[in-house]
Amino acid sequence: MNVNQSAPPVPPFGQPQPVYPGYHQSSYGGQPGSTAPPTHYGAYNGPVPGYQETLAPGVSRAPPSLGAPPATTAQTPCGQAAYGQFGQGDVQNGPSSTVQMQRLSGSQPFGSAPLAPVVSQPTVLQPYGPLPTSSQVTAQLAGMQISGAMAPAPPTLGLGYGPPTSLASASGSFPNSGLYGSYSQGQAPPLSQTQGHPGAQPPQRSAPPQASSFTPPASGGPRMPSMSGPLLPGQGFGGPPVSQPNHVSSPPPQVLPPGTQMTGPPGPPPPMHSSQQPGYQLQQNGSFGPGRGPQPNYGSPYPGAPTFGSQPGPPQPLPPKRLDPDAIPSPIQVIEDDRNNRGSEPFVTGVRGQVPPLVTTNFLVKDQGNASPRYIRCTSYNIPCTSDMAKQAQVPLAAVIKPLARLPPEEASPYVVDHGESGPLRCNRCKAYMCPFMQFIEGGRRFQCCFCSCINDVPPQYFQHLDHTGKRVDAYDRPELSLGSYEFLATVDYCKNNKFPSPPAFIFMIDVSYNAIRSGLVRLLCEELKSLLDCLPREGRAEESAIRVGFVTYNKVLHFYNVKSSLAQPQMMVVSDVADMFVPLLDGFLVNVNESRAVITSLLDQIPEMFADTRETETVFAPVIQAGMEALKAAECAGKLFLFHTSLPIAEAPGKLKNRDDRKLINTDKEKTLFQPQTGAYQTLAKECVAQGCCVDLFLFPNQYVDVATLCVVPQLTGGSVYKYACFQVENDQERFLSDLRRDVQKVVGFDAVMRVRTSTGIRAVDFFGAFYMSNTTDVELAGLDGDKTVTVEFKHDDRLNEESGALLQCALLYTSCAGQRRLRIHNLALNCCTQLADLYRNCETDTLINYMAKFAYRGVLNSPVKTVRDALITQCAQILACYRKNCASPSSAGQLILPECMKLLPVYLNCVLKSDVLQPGAEVTTDDRAYVRQLVTSMDVAETNVFFYPRLLPLTKSPIESTTEPPAVRASEERLSDGDIYLLENGLNLFLWVGASVQQGVVQSLFSVSSFSQITSGLSILPVLDNPLSKKVRGLVDSLRAQRSRYMKLIVVKQEDKLEMLFKHFLVEDKSLSGGASYVDFLCHMHKEIRQLLS
């Protein structure tokens, strides 16, 4: 039997395993083990101080078992979470101690023997340190089979993510007692973890990769509860740590008669098997928290000593079997553990191939030669050496790059390096820029390129001597030799037409058709622009922005305005020939805000009055963009168009659209046409915009279908943003619109940008995802790029990689700053390379993987039926996990689902992507909504996709009112909602405040200023400003959540049992969705079935 276990802080401890009298128990080597009469153990609620077993002479130690605790009432101590690391006494992700566990009834007949819930007792959490290097993983210790379940051993340490989990099988009696016996249809597979084997084996330093394994029920089968919880502080037992080598066969397990003593290093006793007596109820156990009182017919629980041999109570009905949601990997617990383990120390980027903390963890970054994870995150930080290995694992090799990411105030922006007229130093062959990985040779006179190995001369002005280690003595004085991210000032050679660029311009283009005027949009916008123009982005400490502004209004025709500072009143010029668009004026169209302030203010006052009585309902769209681009071309500058548009452009003009919305196409082969633009005119227009450096931001205010899929083409290809406010009403939506507008106008943008990603020999960039245009296979062209946008790059092998030298990425972005300065921003990252699949799986980042997979799928719907895209995602995920199971996990029962520690959340997150509106729309989701979300996700960063696909659910009344920190989140499932509580749910775009029907009257009064639940207005979007601690706390929390996101989240108050609750429940992603999406538990079972099919 292959066994593999990392060194635990306390030695593992064997426990005798009872079996049915008269049953043969298969043992190692197929020899029947001894049988023993059943024993009844006391309740197990943690290790028992002072309890130690010794072996009877001639009796060898049995393997540790994760069997059932004794059967008693199904009461669960509070604080119980899937990977429980929470403080005692508080309910986080489990039921409270007074609430009985809800169980679904089984749908298939089972054998008469009752089931043993498995209790895993994870070891204490390993502090973050060097990653384990061993190539072997989980061994399933098949000791006794009770009801078909394998008895897994206690799990080893989690790799900075919290202890692994284990789930038991739910199955009836079984004919097969072989070591790796498969389970029959009605049975659930056993679920185990990183397993190890006890016994005094020679210690071993290298730790194996961690795995989590579960046993979901066989498809459609019933499920059963299981719990796990880590050791409490101070619960360790004495004795030297015992570690297990990779391939050690152990002696056959023997079943000891009750009362037999065991010798050996003392350790925490594992959970125990209850003897299986038909008719008793089972108890969930292995949790921690406040000790419970003694239960009927059982001795006192921890901390008292267990009483062995107590008599069973009267028979009780067997509860229905169900896979307990607390026993499968919890995103909340993984996030919490990462925050606790990695949030306090700065992340220092000096070491190659380090996996950064999760995006949900607040941490500081110290740049020591590799780019910060705020700029680049990878799907894996250890990539396979060969393409064959990469194909086998199916893990996509990708980087999500956010070149202009905003940094927290505590971190310094990239240094700007000025090399004068000579410009930045580059490799002559591959054109890579100087970076910390370049190797200086021949006393510093030459350098060898780390990307292509070409040897280059060092220019005399850049020469510097080397120290005794071969490093330049000025390495730490030069950002490009010591930091992962920095900027170079570009020379004139990097500029269009070999001349330095002019500062960019902003053009505001306002729809003044009937809909825009009637809704109050035009008046609101003009009023806001008066003050907003003082907030245009500016460079560094500049007193005023260098950006010039212009104004256009339009319906079926376009109106240009001359706002030259010398004029007393603005002048309007109308262009009605929209088929042949031109700009009627040059001088006076783009102006400096401060110089023309009076004229601009006068114009903004007049626009709402001029069009107040309009009856024009038709609009044009493409000619508006064309006009803005021509204006920038005439002014010889780059810039941005802000378009405010309300309706489908049906007026006679280029780019005219028709209403083609057709819900009957959903789930057919023609569904993809709903995501495709209905005319090629917009792609041609976008290409011209990119060539001019004209970026388009589109604000949509539709009352009905506007064909977002087509209108988004130009913003998408020019690096712009799209904002959508359906059925816009000033009183309800002005705060959201104005907040988005302010942020959009003020954010720092790089104009007329080109990005290229270079790699060291062996891999190359082959595919790109995001809001940009590409005219060749290597250069990503962006008319504009802001700090929220990412470009996702996929890499493939073109040669063998070397484990020693690793792999290098360099992202170079050439752009024009807001002040008109041409710059190069460089980000470098070094990754490890591996020849063992286990090293790949140990260094993956699930959040980045999901970001890539979502973008890949969302692009796939343009060309393939949605069902094909969904199936491809499931297949790829199954292949990734099956490859791990086959090549990295030690042999174990096929009934077990074993997940790599770093990827244990892959199934839950992937299920969220599959259930999203783009891939599985509900009846209420419009075609425009789907197209809107599709283009939004395309350029989201990893933190945004994380919360978008798995929303945060925060209980508001559990934490003390005086607490200033965010309350701990709970899992996104209806089971977690208590009708006596209030919850905030956010996903980066939406914000809900859910109010339970039994909330205390005082809470309702404090928050809503009404006396009862029934008086709360459902759909309320603004909380009243009240002077009490609860109101201040909740409003403060709402503000803080909004500040973390790139778009303003409008608040919606949802009352329990109200019609709006259906909308709220759509975001409880662990549950089954109305549109047919699977629950997390069901999807885990489905994934397990897929993996088993691949393995068989």
PDB file of C-alpha atoms in Angstrom, residues 383-467:
ATOM      1  CA  ILE A 383       4.863  25.125 -15.252  1.00  0.00           C
ATOM      2  CA  PRO A 384       5.520  21.753 -16.881  1.00  0.00           C
ATOM      3  CA  CYS A 385       8.862  21.351 -18.659  1.00  0.00           C
ATOM      4  CA  THR A 386       7.307  19.686 -21.688  1.00  0.00           C
ATOM      5  CA  SER A 387       4.237  20.167 -23.827  1.00  0.00           C
ATOM      6  CA  ASP A 388       3.314  16.489 -23.342  1.00  0.00           C
ATOM      7  CA  MET A 389       3.139  17.004 -19.592  1.00  0.00           C
ATOM      8  CA  ALA A 390       1.059  20.169 -20.083  1.00  0.00           C
ATOM      9  CA  LYS A 391      -1.352  18.314 -22.399  1.00  0.00           C
ATOM     10  CA  GLN A 392      -1.656  15.497 -19.894  1.00  0.00           C
ATOM     11  CA  ALA A 393      -2.560  17.830 -17.014  1.00  0.00           C
ATOM     12  CA  GLN A 394      -4.844  20.080 -19.092  1.00  0.00           C
ATOM     13  CA  VAL A 395      -4.161  22.968 -16.672  1.00  0.00           C
ATOM     14  CA  PRO A 396      -4.211  26.110 -18.850  1.00  0.00           C
ATOM     15  CA  LEU A 397      -0.979  28.100 -18.577  1.00  0.00           C
ATOM     16  CA  ALA A 398      -2.145  31.701 -18.484  1.00  0.00           C
ATOM     17  CA  ALA A 399      -1.373  35.072 -16.914  1.00  0.00           C
ATOM     18  CA  VAL A 400      -3.921  37.754 -16.062  1.00  0.00           C
ATOM     19  CA  ILE A 401      -2.054  41.039 -16.565  1.00  0.00           C
ATOM     20  CA  LYS A 402      -3.272  44.403 -15.277  1.00  0.00           C
ATOM     21  CA  PRO A 403      -0.513  46.716 -16.502  1.00  0.00           C
ATOM     22  CA  LEU A 404      -1.807  49.990 -14.993  1.00  0.00           C
ATOM     23  CA  ALA A 405      -3.264  48.513 -11.772  1.00  0.00           C
ATOM     24  CA  ARG A 406      -3.816  51.007  -8.976  1.00  0.00           C
ATOM     25  CA  LEU A 407      -1.732  50.292  -5.871  1.00  0.00           C
ATOM     26  CA  PRO A 408      -2.689  50.888  -2.229  1.00  0.00           C
ATOM     27  CA  PRO A 409      -1.211  54.109  -0.751  1.00  0.00           C
ATOM     28  CA  GLU A 410       1.388  52.109   1.236  1.00  0.00           C
ATOM     29  CA  GLU A 411       3.005  50.801  -1.970  1.00  0.00           C
ATOM     30  CA  ALA A 412       5.119  52.997  -4.248  1.00  0.00           C
ATOM     31  CA  SER A 413       4.152  53.486  -7.908  1.00  0.00           C
ATOM     32  CA  PRO A 414       6.686  52.170 -10.417  1.00  0.00           C
ATOM     33  CA  TYR A 415       9.834  54.330 -10.664  1.00  0.00           C
ATOM     34  CA  VAL A 416      10.290  56.263 -13.901  1.00  0.00           C
ATOM     35  CA  VAL A 417      13.743  55.743 -15.436  1.00  0.00           C
ATOM     36  CA  ASP A 418      15.088  58.298 -17.956  1.00  0.00           C
ATOM     37  CA  HIS A 419      17.985  57.074 -20.113  1.00  0.00           C
ATOM     38  CA  GLY A 420      18.033  60.296 -22.120  1.00  0.00           C
ATOM     39  CA  GLU A 421      18.262  60.307 -25.885  1.00  0.00           C
ATOM     40  CA  SER A 422      19.686  56.785 -26.058  1.00  0.00           C
ATOM     41  CA  GLY A 423      16.431  55.392 -24.668  1.00  0.00           C
ATOM     42  CA  PRO A 424      15.983  52.160 -22.719  1.00  0.00           C
ATOM     43  CA  LEU A 425      18.572  49.393 -23.126  1.00  0.00           C
ATOM     44  CA  ARG A 426      17.234  46.357 -25.040  1.00  0.00           C
ATOM     45  CA  CYS A 427      18.380  43.037 -26.428  1.00  0.00           C
ATOM     46  CA  ASN A 428      19.406  43.428 -30.070  1.00  0.00           C
ATOM     47  CA  ARG A 429      17.756  40.187 -31.151  1.00  0.00           C
ATOM     48  CA  CYS A 430      14.426  39.778 -29.282  1.00  0.00           C
ATOM     49  CA  LYS A 431      14.050  43.442 -28.219  1.00  0.00           C
ATOM     50  CA  ALA A 432      13.393  42.525 -24.565  1.00  0.00           C
ATOM     51  CA  TYR A 433      14.012  45.405 -22.160  1.00  0.00           C
ATOM     52  CA  MET A 434      16.737  45.439 -19.522  1.00  0.00           C
ATOM     53  CA  CYS A 435      15.524  43.639 -16.386  1.00  0.00           C
ATOM     54  CA  PRO A 436      16.875  41.998 -13.204  1.00  0.00           C
ATOM     55  CA  PHE A 437      17.235  38.605 -14.931  1.00  0.00           C
ATOM     56  CA  MET A 438      19.764  39.790 -17.561  1.00  0.00           C
ATOM     57  CA  GLN A 439      23.231  38.305 -16.961  1.00  0.00           C
ATOM     58  CA  PHE A 440      26.262  40.637 -17.172  1.00  0.00           C
ATOM     59  CA  ILE A 441      29.497  39.014 -18.347  1.00  0.00           C
ATOM     60  CA  GLU A 442      33.087  39.887 -19.297  1.00  0.00           C
ATOM     61  CA  GLY A 443      33.507  42.243 -16.345  1.00  0.00           C
ATOM     62  CA  GLY A 444      30.285  44.079 -17.180  1.00  0.00           C
ATOM     63  CA  ARG A 445      31.129  44.947 -20.802  1.00  0.00           C
ATOM     64  CA  ARG A 446      28.446  42.647 -22.241  1.00  0.00           C
ATOM     65  CA  PHE A 447      25.153  41.103 -21.128  1.00  0.00           C
ATOM     66  CA  GLN A 448      23.407  37.876 -22.072  1.00  0.00           C
ATOM     67  CA  CYS A 449      19.672  38.182 -22.734  1.00  0.00           C
ATOM     68  CA  CYS A 450      17.615  36.022 -20.358  1.00  0.00           C
ATOM     69  CA  PHE A 451      14.884  35.616 -23.004  1.00  0.00           C
ATOM     70  CA  CYS A 452      16.780  34.580 -26.135  1.00  0.00           C
ATOM     71  CA  SER A 453      20.381  34.076 -24.840  1.00  0.00           C
ATOM     72  CA  CYS A 454      21.806  36.619 -27.328  1.00  0.00           C
ATOM     73  CA  ILE A 455      25.022  38.310 -26.141  1.00  0.00           C
ATOM     74  CA  ASN A 456      24.877  42.137 -26.402  1.00  0.00           C
ATOM     75  CA  ASP A 457      27.422  44.910 -25.848  1.00  0.00           C
ATOM     76  CA  VAL A 458      26.789  47.288 -22.966  1.00  0.00           C
ATOM     77  CA  PRO A 459      26.871  50.925 -24.201  1.00  0.00           C
ATOM     78  CA  PRO A 460      29.756  52.927 -22.648  1.00  0.00           C
ATOM     79  CA  GLN A 461      27.364  55.277 -20.784  1.00  0.00           C
ATOM     80  CA  TYR A 462      25.665  52.265 -19.147  1.00  0.00           C
ATOM     81  CA  PHE A 463      28.856  50.385 -18.176  1.00  0.00           C
ATOM     82  CA  GLN A 464      29.435  49.442 -14.536  1.00  0.00           C
ATOM     83  CA  HIS A 465      31.828  47.000 -12.815  1.00  0.00           C
ATOM     84  CA  LEU A 466      30.659  43.691 -11.362  1.00  0.00           C
ATOM     85  CA  ASP A 467      31.045  42.556  -7.743  1.00  0.00           C
TER      86      ASP A 467
END
